[in-house]
Short mmCIF file of C-alpha atoms in Angstrom, two decimals:
data_model
loop_
_atom_site.label_atom_id
_atom_site.label_comp_id
_atom_site.label_asym_id
_atom_site.label_seq_id
_atom_site.Cartn_x
_atom_site.Cartn_y
_atom_site.Cartn_z
CA MET A 1 -28.25 55.63 -13.75
CA ARG A 2 -30.56 57.53 -11.39
CA LYS A 3 -31.19 61.19 -12.18
CA LYS A 4 -33.41 62.25 -9.27
CA PHE A 5 -30.70 64.28 -7.57
CA ILE A 6 -30.12 66.28 -10.74
CA ALA A 7 -33.86 66.80 -11.06
CA LEU A 8 -34.03 68.11 -7.49
CA VAL A 9 -31.20 70.55 -8.13
CA ALA A 10 -32.99 71.75 -11.25
CA LEU A 11 -36.16 72.40 -9.27
CA MET A 12 -34.25 74.24 -6.53
CA LEU A 13 -32.79 76.49 -9.19
CA GLY A 14 -36.25 77.23 -10.52
CA LEU A 15 -35.62 75.39 -13.78
CA THR A 16 -38.44 73.67 -15.60
CA VAL A 17 -37.95 69.96 -16.15
CA LEU A 18 -39.67 69.04 -19.36
CA THR A 19 -38.92 66.20 -21.70
CA GLY A 20 -35.53 64.52 -21.88
CA CYS A 21 -33.76 62.83 -24.69
CA ALA A 22 -34.70 59.91 -26.85
CA GLU A 23 -33.59 56.59 -25.42
CA SER A 24 -32.82 53.74 -27.79
CA ALA A 25 -33.11 50.22 -26.36
CA PRO A 26 -29.84 48.26 -26.73
CA GLN A 27 -29.91 44.86 -28.36
CA ASP A 28 -30.58 41.89 -26.03
CA LYS A 29 -31.78 44.18 -23.26
CA VAL A 30 -35.12 45.28 -21.85
CA GLY A 31 -35.68 48.67 -20.24
CA ILE A 32 -37.60 49.12 -16.98
CA TRP A 33 -39.11 52.64 -17.01
CA VAL A 34 -39.51 54.11 -13.54
CA ASN A 35 -41.34 57.36 -12.77
CA TYR A 36 -39.90 59.58 -10.05
CA GLY A 37 -41.80 62.29 -8.22
CA GLN A 38 -40.91 65.97 -8.38
CA ILE A 39 -38.89 65.59 -5.19
CA ILE A 40 -37.07 62.60 -3.76
CA ASP A 41 -39.67 61.70 -1.15
CA ASP A 42 -42.41 61.41 -3.75
CA GLY A 43 -41.24 57.84 -4.39
CA ARG A 44 -41.10 55.95 -7.66
CA THR A 45 -43.50 53.87 -9.64
CA PHE A 46 -43.17 51.43 -12.52
CA ASP A 47 -44.46 52.85 -15.81
CA HIS A 48 -43.73 50.29 -18.54
CA CYS A 49 -41.06 48.14 -20.18
CA ILE A 50 -39.14 49.07 -23.33
CA LYS A 51 -38.51 46.33 -25.86
CA SER A 52 -35.12 45.84 -27.47
CA GLY A 53 -34.63 47.97 -30.58
CA THR A 54 -37.31 50.60 -29.82
CA VAL A 55 -36.79 54.34 -29.32
CA GLU A 56 -38.78 56.38 -26.78
CA GLU A 57 -38.81 59.91 -25.36
CA PHE A 58 -38.71 60.13 -21.60
CA SER A 59 -38.94 62.77 -18.95
CA PHE A 60 -35.66 63.88 -17.45
CA ASN A 61 -36.93 63.06 -13.96
CA ASP A 62 -37.73 59.48 -14.92
CA ASP A 63 -35.24 56.66 -15.21
CA ILE A 64 -34.70 53.54 -17.32
CA TYR A 65 -32.85 50.49 -16.07
CA TRP A 66 -31.51 48.18 -18.77
CA VAL A 67 -31.39 44.48 -17.91
CA GLU A 68 -30.33 41.39 -19.83
CA ASP A 69 -32.75 39.64 -22.19
CA SER A 70 -30.40 36.94 -23.47
CA LEU A 71 -29.17 33.54 -22.33
CA ARG A 72 -27.08 33.85 -19.18
CA THR A 73 -24.88 31.31 -17.40
CA TRP A 74 -23.49 30.59 -13.96
CA ASN A 75 -20.38 28.50 -14.37
CA VAL A 76 -19.04 26.32 -11.56
CA ALA A 77 -15.47 25.81 -12.75
CA PRO A 78 -11.87 26.04 -11.48
CA GLU A 79 -10.26 29.47 -11.41
CA SER A 80 -8.03 28.51 -14.35
CA GLN A 81 -11.18 28.08 -16.45
CA GLY A 82 -12.72 31.42 -15.46
CA GLY A 83 -15.60 30.07 -13.41
CA ASP A 84 -18.14 32.32 -11.70
CA GLN A 85 -17.95 29.93 -8.75
CA LYS A 86 -14.48 28.45 -8.18
CA GLU A 87 -15.37 25.70 -5.70
CA PRO A 88 -17.17 22.55 -6.86
CA LEU A 89 -20.39 21.21 -5.38
CA THR A 90 -19.32 18.56 -2.87
CA LEU A 91 -21.61 15.79 -1.67
CA THR A 92 -21.66 12.22 -0.41
CA ALA A 93 -22.99 9.89 -3.08
CA LYS A 94 -25.26 6.88 -2.60
CA PRO A 95 -23.39 3.89 -1.08
CA GLU A 96 -22.22 1.21 -3.48
CA LYS A 97 -23.85 -2.22 -3.13
CA GLY A 98 -22.71 -3.86 0.09
CA GLN A 99 -21.29 -0.61 1.52
CA GLN A 100 -22.69 1.34 4.46
CA THR A 101 -21.53 4.79 3.38
CA GLY A 102 -21.03 6.48 0.03
CA LEU A 103 -17.96 8.24 -1.32
CA GLN A 104 -17.54 12.00 -1.55
CA VAL A 105 -17.63 13.49 -5.05
CA GLN A 106 -17.02 16.93 -6.52
CA VAL A 107 -19.47 18.10 -9.18
CA TRP A 108 -18.80 20.84 -11.77
CA VAL A 109 -21.91 22.27 -13.44
CA GLN A 110 -23.12 25.12 -15.60
CA VAL A 111 -26.48 26.79 -15.05
CA ASN A 112 -28.17 28.06 -18.23
CA PHE A 113 -31.03 30.51 -17.71
CA LYS A 114 -32.79 33.71 -18.72
CA LEU A 115 -34.12 36.51 -16.57
CA ASN A 116 -37.92 36.48 -16.70
CA THR A 117 -38.46 39.73 -18.62
CA TYR A 118 -42.23 39.34 -19.06
CA CYS A 119 -44.00 42.68 -18.52
CA GLY A 120 -47.53 41.75 -19.49
CA ALA A 121 -49.19 41.76 -22.90
CA ASP A 122 -49.13 45.58 -23.01
CA GLU A 123 -45.65 45.93 -21.39
CA GLN A 124 -47.31 47.86 -18.52
CA ASP A 125 -48.26 45.19 -15.97
CA ALA A 126 -46.69 46.24 -12.66
CA ASN A 127 -47.44 42.79 -11.24
CA ALA A 128 -45.64 40.94 -14.05
CA ALA A 129 -42.38 39.11 -13.41
CA LEU A 130 -39.84 41.75 -14.50
CA PRO A 131 -41.26 44.77 -12.62
CA GLN A 132 -41.68 42.62 -9.51
CA TRP A 133 -38.12 41.28 -9.81
CA TRP A 134 -36.75 44.81 -10.06
CA LYS A 135 -38.85 46.01 -7.13
CA ASN A 136 -38.01 43.08 -4.83
CA ILE A 137 -34.48 42.11 -5.84
CA GLY A 138 -32.91 43.89 -8.78
CA ASP A 139 -33.05 47.44 -7.43
CA ARG A 140 -31.62 46.33 -4.09
CA TYR A 141 -28.49 44.91 -5.75
CA ASP A 142 -28.24 47.47 -8.61
CA ALA A 143 -28.52 44.40 -10.83
CA ASP A 144 -28.55 46.51 -13.99
CA GLN A 145 -24.81 46.89 -13.40
CA PRO A 146 -22.31 43.98 -13.87
CA GLU A 147 -21.14 43.97 -10.26
CA GLY A 148 -24.68 44.14 -8.92
CA TRP A 149 -25.82 41.36 -11.27
CA ILE A 150 -23.08 39.04 -9.97
CA ALA A 151 -23.84 39.94 -6.35
CA MET A 152 -27.51 39.18 -6.91
CA LEU A 153 -26.72 35.77 -8.42
CA ARG A 154 -24.34 34.89 -5.57
CA ASN A 155 -27.18 35.44 -3.11
CA THR A 156 -29.79 33.51 -5.09
CA VAL A 157 -28.28 31.01 -7.52
CA VAL A 158 -25.48 29.74 -5.26
CA PRO A 159 -27.69 28.83 -2.25
CA ALA A 160 -30.17 27.14 -4.59
CA LEU A 161 -27.33 25.09 -6.12
CA GLU A 162 -26.10 24.02 -2.69
CA LYS A 163 -29.54 22.68 -1.82
CA GLY A 164 -30.34 21.34 -5.27
CA LYS A 165 -27.17 19.21 -5.38
CA ASN A 166 -28.80 16.82 -2.90
CA VAL A 167 -30.80 15.17 -5.70
CA LEU A 168 -27.47 13.71 -6.86
CA ARG A 169 -27.34 11.61 -3.69
CA ASP A 170 -29.64 9.18 -5.50
CA TYR A 171 -26.64 7.98 -7.54
CA THR A 172 -23.46 6.14 -6.56
CA ALA A 173 -20.04 7.73 -6.96
CA ASP A 174 -19.12 5.36 -9.78
CA GLU A 175 -22.37 6.20 -11.61
CA LEU A 176 -21.69 9.93 -11.33
CA VAL A 177 -17.99 9.75 -12.18
CA GLY A 178 -18.70 7.44 -15.11
CA ALA A 179 -21.31 9.85 -16.56
CA ALA A 180 -23.81 7.06 -17.25
CA VAL A 181 -26.58 8.82 -15.28
CA TRP A 182 -25.89 12.44 -16.22
CA ALA A 183 -28.88 12.86 -18.56
CA ASP A 184 -31.31 11.71 -15.87
CA ALA A 185 -29.50 13.60 -13.11
CA GLU A 186 -29.52 16.88 -15.05
CA LYS A 187 -33.32 16.77 -15.44
CA LYS A 188 -33.89 16.15 -11.74
CA PHE A 189 -31.29 18.71 -10.69
CA GLY A 190 -32.71 21.39 -13.01
CA ALA A 191 -36.31 20.89 -11.85
CA PHE A 192 -35.43 20.94 -8.14
CA PHE A 193 -33.04 23.88 -8.57
CA SER A 194 -35.72 25.94 -10.37
CA GLU A 195 -38.19 25.38 -7.54
CA GLU A 196 -35.64 26.26 -4.89
CA LEU A 197 -34.49 29.39 -6.74
CA THR A 198 -38.12 30.54 -7.05
CA ARG A 199 -38.56 30.05 -3.31
CA LEU A 200 -35.39 31.93 -2.40
CA ALA A 201 -36.01 34.80 -4.84
CA GLY A 202 -39.66 35.13 -3.83
CA GLY A 203 -40.99 34.77 -7.35
CA ASN A 204 -40.69 33.12 -10.74
CA TYR A 205 -37.95 35.50 -11.83
CA PHE A 206 -35.58 33.08 -13.59
CA CYS A 207 -36.49 30.71 -16.45
CA GLY A 208 -34.94 28.14 -18.74
CA PRO A 209 -33.16 28.80 -22.06
CA THR A 210 -36.37 28.38 -24.09
CA PHE A 211 -38.13 31.29 -22.35
CA THR A 212 -39.53 34.04 -24.59
CA ARG A 213 -40.72 37.32 -23.09
CA ALA A 214 -43.87 37.33 -25.19
CA SER A 215 -45.29 34.63 -22.92
CA PRO A 216 -45.66 34.35 -19.13
CA GLU A 217 -44.64 30.69 -19.32
CA CYS A 218 -41.41 30.05 -17.41
CA PRO A 219 -39.75 26.70 -18.28
CA PRO A 220 -37.32 25.08 -15.80
CA ILE A 221 -33.72 26.23 -15.73
CA ALA A 222 -31.25 23.89 -17.44
CA ILE A 223 -28.26 22.51 -15.56
CA SER A 224 -25.41 20.84 -17.44
CA ILE A 225 -23.08 18.52 -15.55
CA LYS A 226 -19.60 19.11 -16.95
CA ASP A 227 -17.51 16.79 -14.79
CA VAL A 228 -17.64 14.70 -11.63
CA ASP A 229 -14.53 13.67 -9.70
CA LEU A 230 -13.96 11.73 -6.54
CA GLU A 231 -12.95 14.02 -3.69
CA PRO A 232 -9.08 14.20 -3.84
CA SER A 233 -8.41 12.31 -0.60
CA VAL A 234 -10.91 9.61 -1.62
CA GLN A 235 -9.28 9.33 -5.05
CA ALA A 236 -5.82 9.07 -3.46
CA ALA A 237 -7.01 6.29 -1.14
CA ARG A 238 -8.61 4.44 -4.05
CA ASN A 239 -5.42 4.77 -6.12
CA GLU A 240 -3.33 3.39 -3.24
CA LYS A 241 -5.74 0.50 -2.80
CA GLN A 242 -5.56 -0.24 -6.52
CA ARG A 243 -1.75 -0.24 -6.43
CA ALA A 244 -1.79 -2.61 -3.44
CA LEU A 245 -4.25 -4.90 -5.22
CA GLU A 246 -2.13 -4.96 -8.37
CA GLN A 247 1.01 -5.72 -6.35
CA ALA A 248 -0.74 -8.55 -4.51
CA GLN A 249 -1.98 -9.98 -7.79
CA ALA A 250 1.56 -9.83 -9.21
CA GLN A 251 2.93 -11.63 -6.16
CA VAL A 252 0.31 -14.36 -6.50
CA ALA A 253 1.12 -14.77 -10.19
CA GLU A 254 4.84 -15.02 -9.42
CA ALA A 255 4.27 -17.64 -6.72
CA GLU A 256 1.99 -19.65 -8.98
CA GLY A 257 4.68 -19.60 -11.66
CA LYS A 258 7.23 -20.96 -9.23
CA VAL A 259 4.86 -23.71 -8.14
CA ARG A 260 4.26 -24.72 -11.74
CA ALA A 261 8.00 -24.65 -12.47
CA ALA A 262 8.76 -26.78 -9.42
CA ALA A 263 6.08 -29.27 -10.42
CA ALA A 264 7.49 -29.46 -13.93
CA GLN A 265 11.03 -29.89 -12.58
CA GLY A 266 9.89 -32.73 -10.36
CA GLU A 267 8.39 -34.54 -13.31
CA LEU A 268 11.61 -34.16 -15.27
CA TYR A 269 13.62 -35.78 -12.49
CA LYS A 270 11.45 -38.85 -12.91
CA ASN A 271 12.22 -39.04 -16.66
CA PRO A 272 15.31 -41.27 -17.43
CA ALA A 273 15.80 -39.74 -20.84
CA TRP A 274 15.91 -36.21 -19.39
CA MET A 275 18.34 -37.40 -16.69
CA ALA A 276 20.60 -38.97 -19.35
CA LEU A 277 20.52 -35.74 -21.36
CA GLU A 278 21.51 -33.64 -18.36
CA GLN A 279 24.39 -36.04 -17.54
CA ALA A 280 25.61 -35.90 -21.14
CA LYS A 281 25.57 -32.08 -20.98
CA ILE A 282 27.68 -32.15 -17.84
CA LYS A 283 30.22 -34.54 -19.45
CA LEU A 284 30.38 -32.26 -22.50
CA GLU A 285 31.25 -29.25 -20.34
CA VAL A 286 33.96 -31.31 -18.59
CA ALA A 287 35.38 -32.43 -21.94
CA LYS A 288 35.48 -28.84 -23.18
CA ALA A 289 37.34 -27.75 -20.08
CA CYS A 290 39.83 -30.62 -20.45
CA ALA A 291 40.41 -29.87 -24.12
CA ALA A 292 41.37 -26.34 -23.23
CA SER A 293 43.88 -27.44 -20.57
CA THR A 294 47.47 -28.74 -21.10
CA LYS A 295 47.28 -30.73 -17.89
CA CYS A 296 44.33 -32.88 -18.88
CA THR A 297 43.99 -35.95 -21.12
CA MET A 298 40.91 -37.76 -22.42
CA VAL A 299 40.43 -41.35 -23.65
CA ILE A 300 37.36 -43.30 -24.73
CA ASP A 301 36.89 -46.50 -22.83
CA SER A 302 35.49 -49.78 -24.16
CA GLY A 303 32.00 -48.71 -23.24
CA GLY A 304 32.21 -45.59 -25.40
CA ASP A 305 32.38 -43.15 -22.48
CA VAL A 306 34.95 -40.35 -22.33
CA GLN A 307 37.43 -40.71 -19.49
CA VAL A 308 39.19 -37.55 -18.26
CA HIS A 309 42.55 -37.62 -16.54
CA THR A 310 44.40 -34.65 -15.02
CA SER A 311 48.05 -34.46 -14.08
#
């Protein structure tokens, strides 16, 4: 929190501004110490960085901005899952073999990164990554505050994601939805995204999860692909096509069954034994009906056949 207005009031009242209180660095944070002049127009200059866990005395007219020094994320996820960005990355995938155009897919990712908190070997290098980030970006957004941090990411991370997603056009929709290429795609996406974010931010201010502030090395940011879906209208069309295909296959199978049954029936008609069996069955049913009736008589003729007479 800036204190320059209080310092100015103190000067106007003729009070002497001497030393302030001891400031203890919170865990997982780095302090950016900024010197203010005796009056507002004197401007401000970077003094040094304060490492996590240290305690320092500072002048009341100076200020310390505490920023994150731990793994941070930007989560592209539906609102029900608490995402930082509710809308997926949408793109047209590489056409399948034999197709002229690719299908639209929706990609859900998580960006894993650290703020580049390097301040030089002596923690006093004004040209190091952290002081430059605060001077060029952080101070503008009040990024030491939660709301300012999110606003800063929306204006840096999100545009870089929108451009970086284009590396996924090297894969077909089925490859992306099926997850077979995710490991390769994540490496390419992360490398391209890191370069684009550096360009947009104006410096190497964001690094990968393995970054340590003792070194100026800034590894690429890691991107994890969490899920890939076909765009809803594309998925609906594919589902309808699949249902139509299954119905057509069922109709073909039914027709083939009838053809086979008809062929088998035709062969039976040519078989005398089968014909004799069917005739015997018919005579049996007639005999049963006659036996149940009082107006019907049956006799066996000399040939052994049953003769039915009705009155």
